CSV table of C-alpha atoms in Angstrom, one decimal:
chain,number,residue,atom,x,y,z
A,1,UNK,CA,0.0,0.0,0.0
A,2,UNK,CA,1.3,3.4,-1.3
A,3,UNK,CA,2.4,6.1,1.6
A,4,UNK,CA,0.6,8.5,-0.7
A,5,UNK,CA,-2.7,8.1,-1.6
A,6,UNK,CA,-5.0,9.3,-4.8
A,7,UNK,CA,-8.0,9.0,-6.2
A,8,UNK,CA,-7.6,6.6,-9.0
A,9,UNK,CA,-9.7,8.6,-11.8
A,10,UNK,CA,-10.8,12.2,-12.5
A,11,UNK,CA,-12.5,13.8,-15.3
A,12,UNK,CA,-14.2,16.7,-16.8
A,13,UNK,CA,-15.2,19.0,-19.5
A,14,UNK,CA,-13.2,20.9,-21.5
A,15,UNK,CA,-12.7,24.6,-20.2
A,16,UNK,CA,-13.5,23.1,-17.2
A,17,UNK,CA,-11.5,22.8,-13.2
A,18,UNK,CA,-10.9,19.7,-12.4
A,19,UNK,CA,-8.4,19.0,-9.2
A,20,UNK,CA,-7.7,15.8,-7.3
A,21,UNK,CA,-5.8,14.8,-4.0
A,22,UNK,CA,-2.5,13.1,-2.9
A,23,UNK,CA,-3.0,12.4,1.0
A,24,UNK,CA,-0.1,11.2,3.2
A,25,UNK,CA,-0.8,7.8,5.3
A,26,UNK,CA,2.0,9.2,7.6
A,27,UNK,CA,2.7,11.7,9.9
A,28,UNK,CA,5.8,12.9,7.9
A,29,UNK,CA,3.6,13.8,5.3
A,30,UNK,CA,3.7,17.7,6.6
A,31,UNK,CA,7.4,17.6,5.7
A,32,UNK,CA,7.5,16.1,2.3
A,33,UNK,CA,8.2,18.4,-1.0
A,34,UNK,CA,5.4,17.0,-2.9
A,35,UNK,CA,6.2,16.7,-6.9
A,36,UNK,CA,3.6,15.8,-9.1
A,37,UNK,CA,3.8,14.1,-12.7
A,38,UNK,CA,2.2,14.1,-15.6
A,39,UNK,CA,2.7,10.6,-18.3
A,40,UNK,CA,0.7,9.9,-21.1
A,41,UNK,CA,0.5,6.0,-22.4
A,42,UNK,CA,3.7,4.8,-23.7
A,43,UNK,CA,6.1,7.9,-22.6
A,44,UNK,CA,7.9,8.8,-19.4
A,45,UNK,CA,6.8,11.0,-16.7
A,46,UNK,CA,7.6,14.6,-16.9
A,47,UNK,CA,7.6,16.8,-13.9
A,48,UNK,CA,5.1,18.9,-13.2
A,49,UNK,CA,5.1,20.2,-10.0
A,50,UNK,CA,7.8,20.9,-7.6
A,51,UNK,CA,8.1,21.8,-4.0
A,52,UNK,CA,3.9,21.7,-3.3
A,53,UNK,CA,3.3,24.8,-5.7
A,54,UNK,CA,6.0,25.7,-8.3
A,55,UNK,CA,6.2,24.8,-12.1
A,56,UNK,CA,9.1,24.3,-13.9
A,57,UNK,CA,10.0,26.5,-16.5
A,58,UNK,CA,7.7,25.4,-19.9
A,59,UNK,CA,5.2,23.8,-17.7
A,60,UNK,CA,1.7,26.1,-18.6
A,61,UNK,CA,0.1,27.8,-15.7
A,62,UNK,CA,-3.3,26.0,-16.1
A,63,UNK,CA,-1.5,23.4,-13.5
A,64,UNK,CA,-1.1,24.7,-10.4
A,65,UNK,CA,-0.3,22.7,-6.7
A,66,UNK,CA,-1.3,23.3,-3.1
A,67,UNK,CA,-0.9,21.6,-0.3
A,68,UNK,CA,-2.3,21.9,3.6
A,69,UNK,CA,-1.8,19.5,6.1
A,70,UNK,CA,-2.2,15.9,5.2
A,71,UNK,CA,-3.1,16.6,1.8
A,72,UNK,CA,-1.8,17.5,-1.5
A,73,UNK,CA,-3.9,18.5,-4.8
A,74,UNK,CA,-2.9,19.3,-8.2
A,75,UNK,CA,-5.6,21.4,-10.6
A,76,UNK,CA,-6.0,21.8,-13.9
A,77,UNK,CA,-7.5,24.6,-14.8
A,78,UNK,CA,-8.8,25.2,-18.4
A,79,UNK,CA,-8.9,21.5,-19.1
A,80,UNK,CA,-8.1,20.6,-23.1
A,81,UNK,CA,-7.8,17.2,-24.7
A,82,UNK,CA,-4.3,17.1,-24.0
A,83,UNK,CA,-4.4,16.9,-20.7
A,84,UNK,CA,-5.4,13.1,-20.5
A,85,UNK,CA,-3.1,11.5,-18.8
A,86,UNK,CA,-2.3,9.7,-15.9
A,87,UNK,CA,-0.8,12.1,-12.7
A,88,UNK,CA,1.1,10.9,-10.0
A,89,UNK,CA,2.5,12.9,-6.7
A,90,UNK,CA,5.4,11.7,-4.9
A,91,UNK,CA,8.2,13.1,-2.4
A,92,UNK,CA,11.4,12.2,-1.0
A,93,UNK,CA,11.1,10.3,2.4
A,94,UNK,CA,14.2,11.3,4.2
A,95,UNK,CA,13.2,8.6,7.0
A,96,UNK,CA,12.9,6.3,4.5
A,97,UNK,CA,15.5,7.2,2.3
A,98,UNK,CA,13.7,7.0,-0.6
A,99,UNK,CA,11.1,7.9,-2.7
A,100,UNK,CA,7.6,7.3,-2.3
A,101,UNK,CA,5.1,8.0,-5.1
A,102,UNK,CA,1.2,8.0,-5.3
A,103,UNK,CA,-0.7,5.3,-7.0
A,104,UNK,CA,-1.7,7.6,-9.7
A,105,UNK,CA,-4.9,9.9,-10.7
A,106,UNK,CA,-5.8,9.2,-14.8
A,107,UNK,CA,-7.7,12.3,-16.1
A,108,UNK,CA,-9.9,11.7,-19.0
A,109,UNK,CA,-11.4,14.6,-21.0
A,110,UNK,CA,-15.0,14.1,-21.3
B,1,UNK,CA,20.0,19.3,-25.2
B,2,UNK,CA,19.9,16.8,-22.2
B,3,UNK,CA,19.0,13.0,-23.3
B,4,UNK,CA,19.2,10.1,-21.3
B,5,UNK,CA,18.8,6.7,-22.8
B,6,UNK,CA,18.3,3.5,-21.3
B,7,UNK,CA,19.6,0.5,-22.5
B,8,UNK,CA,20.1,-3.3,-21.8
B,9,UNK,CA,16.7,-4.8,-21.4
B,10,UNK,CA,15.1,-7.4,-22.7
B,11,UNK,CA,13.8,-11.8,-22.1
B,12,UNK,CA,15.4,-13.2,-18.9
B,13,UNK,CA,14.3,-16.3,-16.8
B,14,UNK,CA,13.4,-16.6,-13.4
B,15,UNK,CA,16.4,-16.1,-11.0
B,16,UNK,CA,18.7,-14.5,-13.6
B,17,UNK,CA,20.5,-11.6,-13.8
B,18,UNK,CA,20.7,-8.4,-16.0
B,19,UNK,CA,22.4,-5.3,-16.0
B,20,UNK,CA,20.8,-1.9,-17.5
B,21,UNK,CA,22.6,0.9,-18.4
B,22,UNK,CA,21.6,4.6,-19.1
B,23,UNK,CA,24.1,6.7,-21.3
B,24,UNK,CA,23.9,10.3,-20.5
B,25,UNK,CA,24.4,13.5,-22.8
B,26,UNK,CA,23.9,17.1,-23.2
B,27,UNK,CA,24.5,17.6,-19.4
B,28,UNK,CA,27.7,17.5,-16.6
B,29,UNK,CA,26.7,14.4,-15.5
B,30,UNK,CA,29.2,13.8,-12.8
B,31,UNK,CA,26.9,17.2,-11.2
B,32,UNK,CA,24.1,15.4,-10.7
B,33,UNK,CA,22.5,12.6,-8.5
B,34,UNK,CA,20.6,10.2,-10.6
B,35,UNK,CA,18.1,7.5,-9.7
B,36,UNK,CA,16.0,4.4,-11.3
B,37,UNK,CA,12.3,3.9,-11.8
B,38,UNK,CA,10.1,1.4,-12.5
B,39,UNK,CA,6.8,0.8,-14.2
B,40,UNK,CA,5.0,-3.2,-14.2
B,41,UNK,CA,2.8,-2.8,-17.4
B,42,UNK,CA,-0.6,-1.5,-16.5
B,43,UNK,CA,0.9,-0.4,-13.2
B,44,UNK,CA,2.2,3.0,-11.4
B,45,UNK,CA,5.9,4.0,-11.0
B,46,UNK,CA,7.8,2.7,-8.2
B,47,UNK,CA,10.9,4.3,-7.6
B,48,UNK,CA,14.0,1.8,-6.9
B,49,UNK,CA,17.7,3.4,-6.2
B,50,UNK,CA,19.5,6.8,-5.8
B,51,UNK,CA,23.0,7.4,-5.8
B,52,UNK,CA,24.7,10.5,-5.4
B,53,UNK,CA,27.2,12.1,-7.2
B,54,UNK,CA,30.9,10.4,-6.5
B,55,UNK,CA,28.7,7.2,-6.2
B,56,UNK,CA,29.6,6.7,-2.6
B,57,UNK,CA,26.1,6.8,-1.3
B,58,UNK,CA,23.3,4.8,-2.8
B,59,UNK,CA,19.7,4.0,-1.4
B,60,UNK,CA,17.4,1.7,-2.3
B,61,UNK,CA,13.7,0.7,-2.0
B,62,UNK,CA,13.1,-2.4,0.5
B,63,UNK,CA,11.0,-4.2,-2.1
B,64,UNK,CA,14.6,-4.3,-4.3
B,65,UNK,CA,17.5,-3.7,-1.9
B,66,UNK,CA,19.8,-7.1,-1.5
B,67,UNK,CA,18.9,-8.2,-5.5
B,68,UNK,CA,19.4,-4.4,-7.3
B,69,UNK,CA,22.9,-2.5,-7.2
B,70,UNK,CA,23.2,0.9,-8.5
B,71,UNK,CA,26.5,2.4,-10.1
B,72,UNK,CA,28.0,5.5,-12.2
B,73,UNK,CA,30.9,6.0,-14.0
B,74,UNK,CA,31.1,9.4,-14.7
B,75,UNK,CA,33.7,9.0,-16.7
B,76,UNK,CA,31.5,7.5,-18.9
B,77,UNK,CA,28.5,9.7,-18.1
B,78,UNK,CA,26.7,6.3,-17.4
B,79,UNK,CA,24.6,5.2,-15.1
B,80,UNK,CA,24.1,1.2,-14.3
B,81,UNK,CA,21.7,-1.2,-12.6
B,82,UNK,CA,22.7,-4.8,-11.8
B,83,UNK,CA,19.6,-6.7,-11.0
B,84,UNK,CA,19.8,-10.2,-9.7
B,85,UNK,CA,17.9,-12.7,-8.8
B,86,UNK,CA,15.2,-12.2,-11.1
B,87,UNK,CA,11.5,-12.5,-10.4
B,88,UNK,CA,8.3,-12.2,-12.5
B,89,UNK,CA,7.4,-9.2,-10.4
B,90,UNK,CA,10.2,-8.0,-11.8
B,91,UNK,CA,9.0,-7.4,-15.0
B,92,UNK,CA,8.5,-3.5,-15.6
B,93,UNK,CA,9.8,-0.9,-17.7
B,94,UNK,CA,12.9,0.3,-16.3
B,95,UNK,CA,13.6,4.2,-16.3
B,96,UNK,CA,16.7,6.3,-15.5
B,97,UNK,CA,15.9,9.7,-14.3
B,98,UNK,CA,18.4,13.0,-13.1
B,99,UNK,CA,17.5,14.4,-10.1
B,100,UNK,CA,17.1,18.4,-10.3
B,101,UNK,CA,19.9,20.9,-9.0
B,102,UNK,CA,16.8,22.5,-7.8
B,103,UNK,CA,16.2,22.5,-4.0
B,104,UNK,CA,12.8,19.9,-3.7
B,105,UNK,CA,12.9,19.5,-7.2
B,106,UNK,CA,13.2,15.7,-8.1
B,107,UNK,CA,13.4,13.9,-11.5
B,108,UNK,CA,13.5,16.9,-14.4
B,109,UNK,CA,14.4,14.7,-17.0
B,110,UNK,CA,13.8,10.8,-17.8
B,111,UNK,CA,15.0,8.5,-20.1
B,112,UNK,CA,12.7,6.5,-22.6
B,113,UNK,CA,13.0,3.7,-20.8
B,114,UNK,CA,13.7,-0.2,-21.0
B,115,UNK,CA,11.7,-3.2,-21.1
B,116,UNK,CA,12.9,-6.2,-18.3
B,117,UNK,CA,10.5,-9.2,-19.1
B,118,UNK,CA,11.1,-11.8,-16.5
B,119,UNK,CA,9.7,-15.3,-17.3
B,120,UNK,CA,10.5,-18.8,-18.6
């Protein structure tokens, strides 16, 4: 059982919001950097999301991170066609000493 | 342009061993800490090994550690996996993937990846 947990689909419209969760099974979970990535069938990830809320450069600003407590989200806003995909948050466990990632969030554009 | 590129997968039985490299360019790669990844088919990714820089500190995930080894030569701008010991489970595409200079940044760039089939 993943350390991070998400919701295994989401979906909307296009034009619309659509946001899901990555929550922490741990009580570390307050000090993790959560990343999140984006991979579409057949490709490798690509980050996303870095340290909770920032975008690397090229990244568009429809995605955009938060994160309060035991809980992490990542939203799309604006949602297009090319935005299905499958998401996953993760962060670097120092305890561990290693990385844990989420069990992944698939998007599909209705 | 920064390209990584996984190599050395492919058919192996049961209890056998393979060893996956990732050949690095575009980048200093002796400056950065790199790490492996894995993906079962129809499954999430499940991160497996880190190792620093100067390749003196490694880490590795419990489901792996004992069967996987990590190593760099940086002379080589290379990065290499030694698995052991085989197992169906096993079975994944295998991904190299450079961890950001970027405080809390993690894995800014990945390889294509390599297919590990493990079965008789």
């Amino acid at each position: 059982q993943s350390v991070l947990t998400q919701p295994p689909s989401a979906s909307g419209t296009p034009g619309q919001r659509v946001s899901f969760s990555c929550s922490g099974s741990n009580s570390r979970f307050g000090s993790y950097d959560v990343n999140w990535y984006q991979q579409f069938p057949g490709a490798a990830p690509k980050l996303l999301i870095y340290s909770n809320i920032q975008r690397p450069s090229g990244v568009p600003d429809r995605f955009s991170g938060s994160k309060s407590g035991t809980s992490a989200s990542l939203a799309i806003s604006g949602l297009q066609s090319e935005d299905e995909a499958d998401y996953y948050c993760a962060a670097w466990d120092d305890s561990l000493s290693g990385y844990v990632f989420g069990s992944g969030t698939k998007v599909t554009v209705l | 342009e920064v390209v990584l590129v996984e190599s050395g997968g492919g058919l192996v039985q049961p209890g056998g061993s393979l060893r996956l490299s990732c050949g690095t360019s575009g980048f200093t790669f002796s400056n950065y800490e790199m790490n492996w990844v894995r993906q079962a088919p129809g499954k999430g990714l499940e991160w497996l090994s880190y190792i620093n820089t100067f390749g003196t500190t490694v880490y590795y995930a419990d489901s792996v550690r004992g069967r996987l080894t990590v190593s760099r030569d940086n002379a080589k701008n290379s990065l290499y996996l030694q698995m052991n010991s085989l197992r169906a489970e096993d079975t994944a595409v295998y991904y190299c993937a450079r961890k950001s200079v970027v405080p809390a940044a993690e894995f800014d760039y990945w390889g294509q990846g390599t297919l590990v089939t493990v079965s008789s």
